Amino acid sequence: MARRSSLFIRVVEGKNLPAKDITGSSDPYCIVKIDDETIIRTATVWKTLSPFWGEEYKVHLPPNFHSVSFYVMDEDALSRDDVIGKVCLTRNVLAEYPKGFNGWQNLTEIDPDEEVQGEIHLKIEIFGSDLLKKLRCTVFEARDLARKDRNGASDPFVRVRYNSKIQESTVVKKSCYPRWNETFEFDLDESFNEKLTIEVWDWDLVSKNDFLGKVMINLNGLQQDFQEEGWFRLSPGKSKASVDEGNLGSLQLQVRLRDETVLPSDYYKPLVQLLCQDVKASHKQKIGHLITLIDETTSAECRQEVAANLVKIFLGQGLAKEFLDLLFRLELDNTNEPNTLFRSNSLASKSMESFLKVAGTQYLHSVVGPTINRIFEEKKYIELDPSKVEIKEAGCSGLHRIQTESEIILQSAQHLQSYLTELLIAIAKSVKICPVTIRSTFRQLYKRVEERFPENKHMNVKFIAVTSFLCLRFFSPAIMSPKLFHLREKHADARTSRTLLLLAKAVQNVGNMDAPASRAKESWMAPLQPTIQQGVSQLKEFITKLIHIEEKEELDLQKELNHQSLTVKEGQLMVYKTKCKGYLLTSSFKKLFLSLTVDAISFAKTQFSKKSSFIPLSRIRALEKVEEKSFGNSNVMQIIYTDENCGLEALYLQCKCVNELNQWLSALRKVCVNNSDMLVSYHPGVYKGEKWSCCHQKDKGVAGCDKTRHEVTLQEWNDILNPDLEAQLIFRHLIGVRELMRYCKKGQRYTAFPDT
């Protein structure tokens, strides 16, 4: 049994932010921290005081986290980024909103005394005789303290206060993981009214010491011979009244906390078997009863989540095509007008959307990626709508002239035709790289629609049914918002965003088979009409080839895929491996191509080179971040694994940004989730100069000075399946709609939910 929490986070937008640049604007982005760890960095939105991000994330984490904080920053190319303000939501606050927090929060200024982090290891004792009782406080060590100095560390010392008396520890230089092992004794106040206060400070030679956090222990009610030892979370100092309250702008957020207890697999077998039986039985009878009831009782609010979990369950059972086929038939049975087919946000539409994202992300990147990259690189001004055309100068130096509106539209049409033609050719050539499970599902959809609307007047309906998902719900959204589909690391600027929108509209028109309604809606798209009409023919031919897959060919292709190791993630990173039995001699990284499968992580010079080495996942013991001062870079992670002699070795991976770092960490942690003998502690520094850079201990084999964070992961659409969690989420949903399911069919009860 495993307890876990998950956070759904949507950073929507900001408004009324203060200007930080001399231009009277800002370049805002948002950093999301859970407790003290940076998990997410949104894209920068340039030159605005009211940025829109619209970025969504789901984070899995242990249930004992304390808070989630949002820092709005202003990006600067030449100097350090400015902090605009922050919003902090504690776990207790989020627990007060079962359906999630959704609203605006004022940004508050950053108070250094509140920006504390880490824990301290203490032992508190009361001893002595009735005549003279003593209080003893032993300070062992601290971990993950805030970095206050420019070298990426702090110089911490401890100040212990009791009954107006103060004692201090020695200063540990350049460490956020200090070890003191010092004891402080006080005469105990018989009234027990005084609290014991342990403060941690960063020592500074020139300026004022920086506050790093404190622990306050109430001694009231404690008896003689009392003793307590453990790790205590450092708390902030007294918060100051904010003079800028409401003047720093505000942030719109959607945050939902969910706690789950995932049971062993055997507990979910009856539910999964019941769902599978329902889908299998639907081929022998008209409909499946349980899936029909789920369809009828699932509200619009939770339909997306239910659809995604059902798709993953049936993908794991090898029944995704059959499940979607059942939903196709349910929707077709309730549809008389072919023009509205699959246009609503029904369970069928949401399930198909989820299915394409889970099974087709790599396919999407291969087809759409090159055209998206070209648009970002070329940054051409493109506009077809006469009401939005900006008249500008054209020509080389000395020969400037004003372009007319018609010239701009003609030039824009030529550019768009080029992008659309390139994309349509990529789609037409993509039959062989389209996943077999997607091809067979579209074949089933095409067949069902053809059976339901066989008339000649509805000849295009079966094609539109396929394109309504492939073009309107998959390709077009990815074109309009490439960052949300991991096609680009940053949001498009205003010019590029407009080009992407126009291209997405053109793709939608092609997907609608150039319907008259689409043409009438935006007549200014007429310059693209020849390319769109040609695209309709290309798309029909593509769909005909796409669905032309026999069952034997489908099985053969699936068997071939099953024998291959599933690629979870791949890409180029800077890699450094320790030498001479784990000693770090240099900090020289080498660029390598990494490929992560469900069995191993391998390394090669390029994507197409022969693999030079690999690490079996079964030998991995920890996957953690490395503190910035170790390599002078904050985006380094380490893979701790056992060598052939069962000794621990470390491999360091340097990423381009914090998002790439967390994506690789999450992918590795998820494929190693069932590893035995995972470490509970690790060293966030490196072993160099005969000692660990983090805690300064000289024994290379000593236990780590920080706790591991195996449970903290980001959810991605192409994650490997987690059958127990998905079954638990569906079970919880069914429990929530149990009463509705019992009586939704004319008062007849459904036997899957008995009274007891």
PDB file of C-alpha atoms in Angstrom, residues 126 133-135 159-167 185-198 217 219:
ATOM      1  CA  ILE A 126      15.896  17.470  30.666  1.00  0.00           C
ATOM      2  CA  LYS A 133      17.310  20.666  36.694  1.00  0.00           C
ATOM      3  CA  LYS A 134      19.245  21.130  33.493  1.00  0.00           C
ATOM      4  CA  LEU A 135      18.223  21.605  29.870  1.00  0.00           C
ATOM      5  CA  ARG A 159      22.335  30.491  18.074  1.00  0.00           C
ATOM      6  CA  VAL A 160      20.524  28.808  20.998  1.00  0.00           C
ATOM      7  CA  ARG A 161      18.337  31.037  23.222  1.00  0.00           C
ATOM      8  CA  TYR A 162      16.805  30.117  26.552  1.00  0.00           C
ATOM      9  CA  ASN A 163      15.731  32.213  29.525  1.00  0.00           C
ATOM     10  CA  SER A 164      17.524  35.362  28.274  1.00  0.00           C
ATOM     11  CA  LYS A 165      20.767  33.469  27.741  1.00  0.00           C
ATOM     12  CA  ILE A 166      22.384  32.931  24.361  1.00  0.00           C
ATOM     13  CA  GLN A 167      24.990  30.416  23.233  1.00  0.00           C
ATOM     14  CA  GLU A 185      23.319  23.399  28.524  1.00  0.00           C
ATOM     15  CA  PHE A 186      21.108  25.784  30.498  1.00  0.00           C
ATOM     16  CA  ASP A 187      19.705  25.881  34.025  1.00  0.00           C
ATOM     17  CA  LEU A 188      16.047  24.953  33.648  1.00  0.00           C
ATOM     18  CA  ASP A 189      13.473  27.555  34.635  1.00  0.00           C
ATOM     19  CA  GLU A 190      11.176  25.882  37.192  1.00  0.00           C
ATOM     20  CA  SER A 191       8.124  27.614  35.736  1.00  0.00           C
ATOM     21  CA  PHE A 192       8.734  25.980  32.339  1.00  0.00           C
ATOM     22  CA  ASN A 193       7.295  29.137  30.754  1.00  0.00           C
ATOM     23  CA  GLU A 194      10.342  29.938  28.648  1.00  0.00           C
ATOM     24  CA  LYS A 195      10.626  28.412  25.191  1.00  0.00           C
ATOM     25  CA  LEU A 196      13.838  27.010  23.806  1.00  0.00           C
ATOM     26  CA  THR A 197      14.718  28.728  20.518  1.00  0.00           C
ATOM     27  CA  ILE A 198      17.292  27.397  18.058  1.00  0.00           C
ATOM     28  CA  ILE A 217      10.288  24.182  21.420  1.00  0.00           C
ATOM     29  CA  LEU A 219       8.986  22.983  27.354  1.00  0.00           C
TER      30      LEU A 219
END
